[in-house]
PDB file of C-alpha atoms in Angstrom:
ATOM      1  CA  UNK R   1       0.000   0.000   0.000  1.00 37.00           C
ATOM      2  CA  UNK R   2       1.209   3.186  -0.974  1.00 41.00           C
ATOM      3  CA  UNK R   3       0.885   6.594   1.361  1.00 39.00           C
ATOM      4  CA  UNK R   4      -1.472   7.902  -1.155  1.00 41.00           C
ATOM      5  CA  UNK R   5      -3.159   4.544  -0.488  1.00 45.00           C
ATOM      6  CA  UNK R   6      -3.268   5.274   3.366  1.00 47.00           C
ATOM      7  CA  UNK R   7      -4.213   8.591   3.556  1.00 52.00           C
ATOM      8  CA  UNK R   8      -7.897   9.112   4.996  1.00 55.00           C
ATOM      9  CA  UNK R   9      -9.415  11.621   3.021  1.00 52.00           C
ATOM     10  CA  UNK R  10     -12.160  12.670   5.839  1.00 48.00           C
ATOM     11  CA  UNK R  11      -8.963  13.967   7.697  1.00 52.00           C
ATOM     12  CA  UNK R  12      -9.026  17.725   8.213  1.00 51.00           C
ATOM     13  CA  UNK R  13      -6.064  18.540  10.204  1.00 62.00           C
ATOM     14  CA  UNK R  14      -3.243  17.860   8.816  1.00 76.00           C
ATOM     15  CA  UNK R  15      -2.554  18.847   4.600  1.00 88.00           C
ATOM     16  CA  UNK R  16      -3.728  21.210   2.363  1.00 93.00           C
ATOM     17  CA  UNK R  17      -7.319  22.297   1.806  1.00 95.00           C
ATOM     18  CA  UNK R  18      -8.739  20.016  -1.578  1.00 96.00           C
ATOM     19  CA  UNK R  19     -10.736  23.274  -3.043  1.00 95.00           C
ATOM     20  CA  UNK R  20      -7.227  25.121  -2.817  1.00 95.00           C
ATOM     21  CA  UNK R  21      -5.295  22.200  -4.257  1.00 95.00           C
ATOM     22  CA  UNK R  22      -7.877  21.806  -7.206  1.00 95.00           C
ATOM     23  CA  UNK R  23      -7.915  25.564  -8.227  1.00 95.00           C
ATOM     24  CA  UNK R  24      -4.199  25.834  -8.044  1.00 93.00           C
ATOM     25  CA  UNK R  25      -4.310  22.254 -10.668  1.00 93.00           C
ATOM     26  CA  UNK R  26      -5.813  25.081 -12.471  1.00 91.00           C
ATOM     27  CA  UNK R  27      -9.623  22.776 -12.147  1.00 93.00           C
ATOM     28  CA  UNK R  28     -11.801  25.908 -11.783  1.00 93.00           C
ATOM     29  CA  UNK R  29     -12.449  28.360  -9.023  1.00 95.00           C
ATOM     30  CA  UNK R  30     -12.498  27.965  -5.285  1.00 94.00           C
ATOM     31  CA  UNK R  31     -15.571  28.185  -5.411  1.00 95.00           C
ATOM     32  CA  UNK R  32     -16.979  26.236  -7.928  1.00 96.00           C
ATOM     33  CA  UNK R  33     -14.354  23.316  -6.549  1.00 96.00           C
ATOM     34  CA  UNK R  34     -16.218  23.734  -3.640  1.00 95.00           C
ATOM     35  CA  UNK R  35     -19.200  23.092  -5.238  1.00 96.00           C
ATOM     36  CA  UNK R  36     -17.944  20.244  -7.297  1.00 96.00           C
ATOM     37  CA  UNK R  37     -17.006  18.376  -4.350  1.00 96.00           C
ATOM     38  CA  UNK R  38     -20.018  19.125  -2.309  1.00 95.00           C
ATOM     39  CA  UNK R  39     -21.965  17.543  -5.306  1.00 96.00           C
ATOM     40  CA  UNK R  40     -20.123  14.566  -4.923  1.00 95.00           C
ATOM     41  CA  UNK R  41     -18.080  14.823  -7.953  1.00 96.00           C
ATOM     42  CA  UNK R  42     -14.496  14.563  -6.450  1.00 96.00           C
ATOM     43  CA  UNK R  43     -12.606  11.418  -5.545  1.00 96.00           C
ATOM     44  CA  UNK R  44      -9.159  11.322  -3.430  1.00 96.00           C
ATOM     45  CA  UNK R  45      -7.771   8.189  -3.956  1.00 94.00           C
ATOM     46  CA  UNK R  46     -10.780   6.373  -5.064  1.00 92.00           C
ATOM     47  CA  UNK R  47     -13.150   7.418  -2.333  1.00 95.00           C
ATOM     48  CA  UNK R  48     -15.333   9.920  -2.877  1.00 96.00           C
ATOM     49  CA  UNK R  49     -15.320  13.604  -0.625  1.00 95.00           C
ATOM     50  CA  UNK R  50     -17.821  16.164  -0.441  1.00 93.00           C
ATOM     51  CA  UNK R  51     -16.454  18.242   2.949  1.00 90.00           C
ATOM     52  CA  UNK R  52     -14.538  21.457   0.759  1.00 82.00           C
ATOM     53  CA  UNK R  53     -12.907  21.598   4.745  1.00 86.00           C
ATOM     54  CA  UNK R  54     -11.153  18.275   3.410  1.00 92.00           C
ATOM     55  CA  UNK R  55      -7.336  17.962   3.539  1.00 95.00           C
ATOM     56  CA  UNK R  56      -4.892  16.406   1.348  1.00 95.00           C
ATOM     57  CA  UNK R  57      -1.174  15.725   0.586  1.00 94.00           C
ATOM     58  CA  UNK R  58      -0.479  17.273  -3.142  1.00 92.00           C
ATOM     59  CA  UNK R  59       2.508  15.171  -3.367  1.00 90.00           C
ATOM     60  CA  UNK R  60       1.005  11.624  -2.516  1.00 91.00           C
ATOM     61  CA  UNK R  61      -2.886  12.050  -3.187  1.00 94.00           C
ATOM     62  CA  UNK R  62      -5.115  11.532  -6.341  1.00 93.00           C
ATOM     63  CA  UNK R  63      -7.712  13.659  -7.117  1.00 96.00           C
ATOM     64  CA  UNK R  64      -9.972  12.758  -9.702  1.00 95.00           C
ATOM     65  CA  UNK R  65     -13.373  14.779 -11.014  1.00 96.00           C
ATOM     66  CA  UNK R  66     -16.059  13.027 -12.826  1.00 95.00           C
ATOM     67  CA  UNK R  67     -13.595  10.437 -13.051  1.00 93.00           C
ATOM     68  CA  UNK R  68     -11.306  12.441 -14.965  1.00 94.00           C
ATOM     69  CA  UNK R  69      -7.552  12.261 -13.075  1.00 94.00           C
ATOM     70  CA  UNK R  70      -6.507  15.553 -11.963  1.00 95.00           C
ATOM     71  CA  UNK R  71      -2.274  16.786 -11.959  1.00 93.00           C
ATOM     72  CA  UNK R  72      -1.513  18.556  -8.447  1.00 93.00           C
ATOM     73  CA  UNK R  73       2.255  18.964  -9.236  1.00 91.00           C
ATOM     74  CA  UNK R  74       2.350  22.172 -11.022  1.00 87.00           C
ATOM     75  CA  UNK R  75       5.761  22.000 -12.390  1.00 91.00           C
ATOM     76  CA  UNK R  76       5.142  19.103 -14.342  1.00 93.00           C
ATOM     77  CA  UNK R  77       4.549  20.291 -18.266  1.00 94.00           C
ATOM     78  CA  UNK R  78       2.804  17.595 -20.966  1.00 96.00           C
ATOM     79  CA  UNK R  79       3.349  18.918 -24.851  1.00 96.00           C
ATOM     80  CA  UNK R  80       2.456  17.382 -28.131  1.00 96.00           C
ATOM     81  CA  UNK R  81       4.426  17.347 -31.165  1.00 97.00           C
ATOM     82  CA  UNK R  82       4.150  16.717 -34.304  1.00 97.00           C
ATOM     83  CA  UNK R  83       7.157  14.959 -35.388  1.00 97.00           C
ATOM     84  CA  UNK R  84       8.610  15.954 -39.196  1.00 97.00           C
ATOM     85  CA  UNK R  85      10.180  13.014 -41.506  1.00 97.00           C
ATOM     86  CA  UNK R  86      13.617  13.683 -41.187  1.00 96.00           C
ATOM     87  CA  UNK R  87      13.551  13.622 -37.121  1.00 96.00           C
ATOM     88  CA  UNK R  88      15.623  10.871 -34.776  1.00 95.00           C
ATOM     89  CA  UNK R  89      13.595  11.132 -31.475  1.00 93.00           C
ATOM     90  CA  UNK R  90      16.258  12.038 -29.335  1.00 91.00           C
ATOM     91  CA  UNK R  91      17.067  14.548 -27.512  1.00 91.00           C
ATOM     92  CA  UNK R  92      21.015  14.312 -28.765  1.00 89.00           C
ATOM     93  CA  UNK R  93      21.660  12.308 -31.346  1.00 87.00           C
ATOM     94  CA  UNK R  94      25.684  10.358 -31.020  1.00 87.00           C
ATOM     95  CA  UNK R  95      25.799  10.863 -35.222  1.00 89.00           C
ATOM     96  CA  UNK R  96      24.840  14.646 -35.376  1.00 89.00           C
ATOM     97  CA  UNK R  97      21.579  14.112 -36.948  1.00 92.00           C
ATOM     98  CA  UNK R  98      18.476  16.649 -36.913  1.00 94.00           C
ATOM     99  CA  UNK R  99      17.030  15.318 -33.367  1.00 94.00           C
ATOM    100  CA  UNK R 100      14.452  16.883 -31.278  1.00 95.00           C
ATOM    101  CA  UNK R 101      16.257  20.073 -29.383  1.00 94.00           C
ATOM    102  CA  UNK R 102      15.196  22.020 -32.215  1.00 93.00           C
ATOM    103  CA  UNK R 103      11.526  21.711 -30.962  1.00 94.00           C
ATOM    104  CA  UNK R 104      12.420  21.413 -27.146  1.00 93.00           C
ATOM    105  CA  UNK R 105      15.162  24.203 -26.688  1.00 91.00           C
ATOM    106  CA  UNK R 106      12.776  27.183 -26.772  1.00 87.00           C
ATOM    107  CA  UNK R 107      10.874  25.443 -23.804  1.00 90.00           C
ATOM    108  CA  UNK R 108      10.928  26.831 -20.622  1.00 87.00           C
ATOM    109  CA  UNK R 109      10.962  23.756 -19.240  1.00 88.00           C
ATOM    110  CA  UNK R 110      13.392  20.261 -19.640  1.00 92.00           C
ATOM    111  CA  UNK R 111      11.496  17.706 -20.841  1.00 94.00           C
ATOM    112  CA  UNK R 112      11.988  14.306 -22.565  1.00 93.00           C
ATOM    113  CA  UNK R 113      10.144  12.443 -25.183  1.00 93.00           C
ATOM    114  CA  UNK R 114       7.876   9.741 -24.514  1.00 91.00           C
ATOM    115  CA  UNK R 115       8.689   6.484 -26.648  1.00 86.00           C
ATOM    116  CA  UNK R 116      10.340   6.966 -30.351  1.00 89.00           C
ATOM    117  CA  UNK R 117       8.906   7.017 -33.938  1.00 93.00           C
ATOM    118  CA  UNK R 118      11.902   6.277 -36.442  1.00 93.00           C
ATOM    119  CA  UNK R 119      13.292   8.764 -38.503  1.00 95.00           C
ATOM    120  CA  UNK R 120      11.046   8.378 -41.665  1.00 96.00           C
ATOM    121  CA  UNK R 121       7.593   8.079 -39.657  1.00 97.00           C
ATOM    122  CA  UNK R 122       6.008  11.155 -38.679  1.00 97.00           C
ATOM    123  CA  UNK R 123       3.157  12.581 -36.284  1.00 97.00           C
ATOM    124  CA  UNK R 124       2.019  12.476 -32.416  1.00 97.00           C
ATOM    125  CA  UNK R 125       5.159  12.466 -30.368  1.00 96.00           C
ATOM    126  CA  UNK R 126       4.402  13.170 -26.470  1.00 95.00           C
ATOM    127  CA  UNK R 127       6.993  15.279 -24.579  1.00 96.00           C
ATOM    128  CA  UNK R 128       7.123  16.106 -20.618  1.00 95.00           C
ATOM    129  CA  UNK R 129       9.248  15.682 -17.619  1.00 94.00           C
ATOM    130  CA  UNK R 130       6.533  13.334 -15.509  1.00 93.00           C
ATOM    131  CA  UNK R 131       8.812  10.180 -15.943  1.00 89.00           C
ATOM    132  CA  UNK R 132       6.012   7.787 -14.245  1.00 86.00           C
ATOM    133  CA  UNK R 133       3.731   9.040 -16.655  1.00 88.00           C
ATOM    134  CA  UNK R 134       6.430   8.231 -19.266  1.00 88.00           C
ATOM    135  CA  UNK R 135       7.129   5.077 -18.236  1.00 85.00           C
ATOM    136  CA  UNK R 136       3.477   3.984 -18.453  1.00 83.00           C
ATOM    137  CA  UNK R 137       2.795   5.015 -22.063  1.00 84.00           C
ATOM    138  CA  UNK R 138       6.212   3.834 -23.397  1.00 79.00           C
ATOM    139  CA  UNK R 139       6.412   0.518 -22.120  1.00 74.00           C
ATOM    140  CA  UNK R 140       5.041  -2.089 -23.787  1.00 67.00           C
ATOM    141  CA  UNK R 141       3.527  -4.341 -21.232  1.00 67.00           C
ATOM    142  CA  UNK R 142       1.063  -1.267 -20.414  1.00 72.00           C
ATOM    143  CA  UNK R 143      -0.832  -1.619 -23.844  1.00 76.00           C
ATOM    144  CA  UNK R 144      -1.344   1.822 -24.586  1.00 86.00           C
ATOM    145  CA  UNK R 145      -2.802   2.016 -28.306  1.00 91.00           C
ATOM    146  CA  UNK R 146      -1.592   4.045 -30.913  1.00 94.00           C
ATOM    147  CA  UNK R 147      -3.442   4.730 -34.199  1.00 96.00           C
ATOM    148  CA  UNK R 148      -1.070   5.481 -37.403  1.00 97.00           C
ATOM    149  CA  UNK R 149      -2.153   6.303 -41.070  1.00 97.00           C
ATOM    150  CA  UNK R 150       0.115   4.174 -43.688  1.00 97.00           C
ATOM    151  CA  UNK R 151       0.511   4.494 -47.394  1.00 95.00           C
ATOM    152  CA  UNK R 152       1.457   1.466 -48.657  1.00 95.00           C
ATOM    153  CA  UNK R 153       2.124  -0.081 -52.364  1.00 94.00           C
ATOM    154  CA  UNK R 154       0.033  -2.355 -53.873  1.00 92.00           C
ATOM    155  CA  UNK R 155      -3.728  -2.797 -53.035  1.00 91.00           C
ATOM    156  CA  UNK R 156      -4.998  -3.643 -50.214  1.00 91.00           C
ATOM    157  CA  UNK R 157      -7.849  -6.676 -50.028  1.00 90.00           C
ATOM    158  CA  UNK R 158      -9.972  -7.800 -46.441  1.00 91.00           C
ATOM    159  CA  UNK R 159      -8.931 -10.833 -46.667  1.00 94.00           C
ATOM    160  CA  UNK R 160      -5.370  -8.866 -45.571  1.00 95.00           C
ATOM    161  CA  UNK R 161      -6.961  -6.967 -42.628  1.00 95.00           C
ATOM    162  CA  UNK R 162      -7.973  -9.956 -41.803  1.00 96.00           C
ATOM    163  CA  UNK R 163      -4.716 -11.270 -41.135  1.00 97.00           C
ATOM    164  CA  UNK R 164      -3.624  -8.417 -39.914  1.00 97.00           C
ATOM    165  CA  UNK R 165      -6.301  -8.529 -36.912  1.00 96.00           C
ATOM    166  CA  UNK R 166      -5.927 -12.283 -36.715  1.00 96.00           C
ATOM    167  CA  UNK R 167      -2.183 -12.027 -35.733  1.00 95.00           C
ATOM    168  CA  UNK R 168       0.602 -13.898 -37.389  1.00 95.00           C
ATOM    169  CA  UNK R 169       4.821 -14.326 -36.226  1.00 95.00           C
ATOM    170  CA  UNK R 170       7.490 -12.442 -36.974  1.00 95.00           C
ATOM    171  CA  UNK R 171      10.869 -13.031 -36.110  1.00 94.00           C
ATOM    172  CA  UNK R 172      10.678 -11.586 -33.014  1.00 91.00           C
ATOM    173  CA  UNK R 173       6.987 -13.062 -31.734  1.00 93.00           C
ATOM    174  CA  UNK R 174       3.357 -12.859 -32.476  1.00 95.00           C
ATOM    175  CA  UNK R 175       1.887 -10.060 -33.322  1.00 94.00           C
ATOM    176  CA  UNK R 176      -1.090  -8.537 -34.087  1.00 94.00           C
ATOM    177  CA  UNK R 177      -3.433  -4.929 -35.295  1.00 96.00           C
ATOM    178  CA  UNK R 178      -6.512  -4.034 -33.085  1.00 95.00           C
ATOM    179  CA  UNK R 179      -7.884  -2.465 -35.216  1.00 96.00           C
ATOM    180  CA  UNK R 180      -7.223  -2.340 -39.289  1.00 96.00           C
ATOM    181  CA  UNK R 181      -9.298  -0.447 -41.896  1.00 95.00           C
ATOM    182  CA  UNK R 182      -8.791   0.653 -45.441  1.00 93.00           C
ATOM    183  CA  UNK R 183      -9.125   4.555 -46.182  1.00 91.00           C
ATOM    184  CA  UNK R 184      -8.816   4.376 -49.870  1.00 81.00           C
ATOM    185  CA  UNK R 185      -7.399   2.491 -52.603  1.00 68.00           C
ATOM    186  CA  UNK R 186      -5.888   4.086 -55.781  1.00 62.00           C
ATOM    187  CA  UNK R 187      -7.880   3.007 -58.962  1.00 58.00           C
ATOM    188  CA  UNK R 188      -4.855   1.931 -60.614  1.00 65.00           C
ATOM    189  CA  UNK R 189      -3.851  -0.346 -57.744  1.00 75.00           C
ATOM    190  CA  UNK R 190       0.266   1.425 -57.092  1.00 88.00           C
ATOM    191  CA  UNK R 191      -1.155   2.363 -53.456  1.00 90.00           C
ATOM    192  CA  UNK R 192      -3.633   2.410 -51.118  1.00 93.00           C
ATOM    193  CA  UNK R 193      -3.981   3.860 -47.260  1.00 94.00           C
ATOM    194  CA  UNK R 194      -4.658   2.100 -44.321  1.00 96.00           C
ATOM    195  CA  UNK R 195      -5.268   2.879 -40.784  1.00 97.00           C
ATOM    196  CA  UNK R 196      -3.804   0.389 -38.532  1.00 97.00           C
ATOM    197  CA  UNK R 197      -4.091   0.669 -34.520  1.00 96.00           C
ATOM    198  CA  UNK R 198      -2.177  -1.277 -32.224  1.00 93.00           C
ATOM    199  CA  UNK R 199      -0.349  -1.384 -28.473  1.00 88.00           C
ATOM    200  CA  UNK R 200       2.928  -2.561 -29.687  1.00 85.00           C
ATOM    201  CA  UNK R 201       5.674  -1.050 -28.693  1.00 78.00           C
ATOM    202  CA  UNK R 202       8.128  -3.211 -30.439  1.00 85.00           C
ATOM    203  CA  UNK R 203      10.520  -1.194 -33.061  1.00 86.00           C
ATOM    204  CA  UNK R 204       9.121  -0.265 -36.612  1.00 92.00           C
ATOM    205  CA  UNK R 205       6.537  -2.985 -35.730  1.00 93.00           C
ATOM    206  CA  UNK R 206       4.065  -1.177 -38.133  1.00 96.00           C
ATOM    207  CA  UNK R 207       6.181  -1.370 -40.987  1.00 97.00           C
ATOM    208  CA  UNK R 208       7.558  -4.919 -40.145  1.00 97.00           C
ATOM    209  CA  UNK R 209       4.052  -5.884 -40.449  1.00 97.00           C
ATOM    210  CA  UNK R 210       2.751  -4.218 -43.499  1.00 97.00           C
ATOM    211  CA  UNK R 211       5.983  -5.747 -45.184  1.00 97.00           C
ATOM    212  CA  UNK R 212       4.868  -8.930 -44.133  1.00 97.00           C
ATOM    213  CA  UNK R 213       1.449  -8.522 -45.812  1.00 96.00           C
ATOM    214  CA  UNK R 214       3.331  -7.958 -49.053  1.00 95.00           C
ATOM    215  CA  UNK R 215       2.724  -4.125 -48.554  1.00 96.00           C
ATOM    216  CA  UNK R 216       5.540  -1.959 -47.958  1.00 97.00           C
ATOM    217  CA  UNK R 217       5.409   1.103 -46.200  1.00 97.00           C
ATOM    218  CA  UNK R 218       5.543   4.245 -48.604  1.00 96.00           C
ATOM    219  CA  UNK R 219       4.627   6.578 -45.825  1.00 96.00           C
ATOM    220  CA  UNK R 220       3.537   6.396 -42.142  1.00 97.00           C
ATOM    221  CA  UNK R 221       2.419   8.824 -40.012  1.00 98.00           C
ATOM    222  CA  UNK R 222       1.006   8.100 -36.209  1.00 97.00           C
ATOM    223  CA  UNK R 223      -2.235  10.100 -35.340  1.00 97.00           C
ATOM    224  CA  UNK R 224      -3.562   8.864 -32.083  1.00 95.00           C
ATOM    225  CA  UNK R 225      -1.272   7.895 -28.913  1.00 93.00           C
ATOM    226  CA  UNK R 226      -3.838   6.759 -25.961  1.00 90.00           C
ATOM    227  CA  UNK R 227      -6.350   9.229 -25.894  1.00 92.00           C
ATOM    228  CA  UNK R 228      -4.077  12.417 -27.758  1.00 95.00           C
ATOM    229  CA  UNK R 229      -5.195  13.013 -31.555  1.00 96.00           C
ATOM    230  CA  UNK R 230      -2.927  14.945 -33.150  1.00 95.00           C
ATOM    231  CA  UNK R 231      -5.750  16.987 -34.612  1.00 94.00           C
ATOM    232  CA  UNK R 232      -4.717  19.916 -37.374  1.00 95.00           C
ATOM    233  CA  UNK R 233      -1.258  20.549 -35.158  1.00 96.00           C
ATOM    234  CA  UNK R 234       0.744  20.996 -38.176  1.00 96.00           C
ATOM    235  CA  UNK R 235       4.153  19.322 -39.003  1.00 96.00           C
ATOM    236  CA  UNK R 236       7.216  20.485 -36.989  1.00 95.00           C
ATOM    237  CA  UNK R 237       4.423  22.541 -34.510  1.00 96.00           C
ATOM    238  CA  UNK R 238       4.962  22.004 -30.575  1.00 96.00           C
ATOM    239  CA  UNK R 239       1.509  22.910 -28.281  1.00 96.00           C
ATOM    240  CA  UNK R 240       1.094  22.072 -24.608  1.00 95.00           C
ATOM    241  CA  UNK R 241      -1.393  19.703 -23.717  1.00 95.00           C
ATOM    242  CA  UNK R 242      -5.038  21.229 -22.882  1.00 93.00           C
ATOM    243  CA  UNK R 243      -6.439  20.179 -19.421  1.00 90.00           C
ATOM    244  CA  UNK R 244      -9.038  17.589 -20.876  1.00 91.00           C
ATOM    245  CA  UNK R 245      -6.131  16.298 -22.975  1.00 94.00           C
ATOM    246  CA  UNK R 246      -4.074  16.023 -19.598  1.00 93.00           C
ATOM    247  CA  UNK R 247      -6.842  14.217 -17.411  1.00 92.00           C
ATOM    248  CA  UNK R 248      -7.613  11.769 -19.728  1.00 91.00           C
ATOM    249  CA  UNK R 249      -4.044  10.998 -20.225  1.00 91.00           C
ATOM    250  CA  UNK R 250      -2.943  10.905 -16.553  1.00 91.00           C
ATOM    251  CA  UNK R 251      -6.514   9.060 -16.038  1.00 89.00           C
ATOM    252  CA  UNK R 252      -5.286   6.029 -18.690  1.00 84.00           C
ATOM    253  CA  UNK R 253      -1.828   5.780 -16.879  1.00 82.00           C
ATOM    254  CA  UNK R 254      -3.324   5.702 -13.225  1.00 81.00           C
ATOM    255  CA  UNK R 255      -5.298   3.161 -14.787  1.00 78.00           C
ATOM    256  CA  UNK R 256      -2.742   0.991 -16.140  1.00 69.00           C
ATOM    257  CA  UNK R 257      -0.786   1.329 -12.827  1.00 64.00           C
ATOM    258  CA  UNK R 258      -4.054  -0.069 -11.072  1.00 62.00           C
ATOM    259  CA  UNK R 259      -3.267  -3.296 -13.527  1.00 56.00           C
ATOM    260  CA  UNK R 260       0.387  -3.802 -13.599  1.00 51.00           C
TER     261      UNK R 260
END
């Protein structure tokens, strides 16, 4: 049991008010935090509060409202980037390649990425300096699923999402696509685009498999990590996560923490 685990969240005397802790999370007012957790809508650790009086440890505690996970620690920063061609996701790169300071040095903040696309995929690259949060979405036993766009040669038939979703080995284990669907198909069958989603973390496993399928990889793109779209942030662009973005994010990693 951790000491988030033990804390009683009825305790009022020792801690930090919860209203104050929420509105400094940036969650809304005093006030209307008040309010949210006299209408029951506020958990700390699990159990639900409605005293405002309550207090809490920042550093140890989880807050949650309507379920959605809330960040206390202020100085931890969450961005989104979207990754050019081109790019080794690194922060230095040992062979003086374009790597990723040239997105992350006008941040006020140090931060790391989260995982790695290779150098000729582009798209959703998470950056921040929450390393348990990192940990979580990078490492493979934690499932998170990402969603990538592929243009591939050739054209593509169901009977190959089928395998695709069905699972098949490569040299380095089974493997298999959550979710495959074909966007379009050129009429004179040189390419067609498919969106494949997956929780694999394994190395250029999406173009490993689509060259298995007898359908190389012409261009790849990832769209979706967890919950994060990459929406219209355009290609090279750096934004910091919104609060929604944020909750649900921290909300899938507490959650996969619950299950490791």
């Amino acid at each position: 049991m951790t000491s988030a685990d033990s804390h009683d969240p009825a305790d009022t005397t020792t801690g930090v008010r919860l209203q104050k802790v929420m509105a400094a999370a940036g969650v809304a007012s005093r006030r209307v935090c008040e309010d949210l957790i006299a209408a029951g809508r506020v958990t700390v650790n699990g159990v639900m509060v409605r005293e405002p009086g309550t207090r809490i440890d920042p550093e140890t505690d989880r807050v949650t409202v309507d379920g959605t996970a809330v960040q206390l620690d202020t100085t931890r920063r969450y961005y989104m980037l979207n990754k050019p061609t081109g790019i080794v996701s690194t922060m230095r790169d040992e062979r003086d390649r374009p790597d990723l300071r040239r997105f992350t040095d006008a941040l006020e903040d140090r931060v790391y990425n989260v995982g790695r696309l290779d150098t000729d995929t582009s798209g959703l690259l998470v950056l921040t300096n929450d390393g348990e949060l990192a940990h979580v979405l990078a490492h493979p036993s934690f499932g998170v699923e990402k969603t990538y766009i592929a243009k591939v040669e050739g054209r593509l038939e169901p009977r190959t999402l089928t395998t695709l979703k069905k699972g098949f080995d490569l040299d380095d284990g089974f493997i298999q696509a959550d979710r495959a669907k074909i966007i379009s198909a050129q009429s004179d069958s040189t390419h067609s685009m498919i969106e494949l989603t997956l929780h694999s973390g394994r190395n250029r496993i999406v173009r490993r498999m689509l060259d298995a399928v007898g359908h190389p990889v012409v261009e790849l793109v990832r769209r979706q990590f967890g919950p994060l779209h990459l929406g219209t942030l355009r290609s090279g662009q750096v934004r910091e996560l919104t609060k929604v973005e944020l909750g649900h994010l921290l909300t899938v990693s507490r959650a996969q923490n619950r299950e490791d």
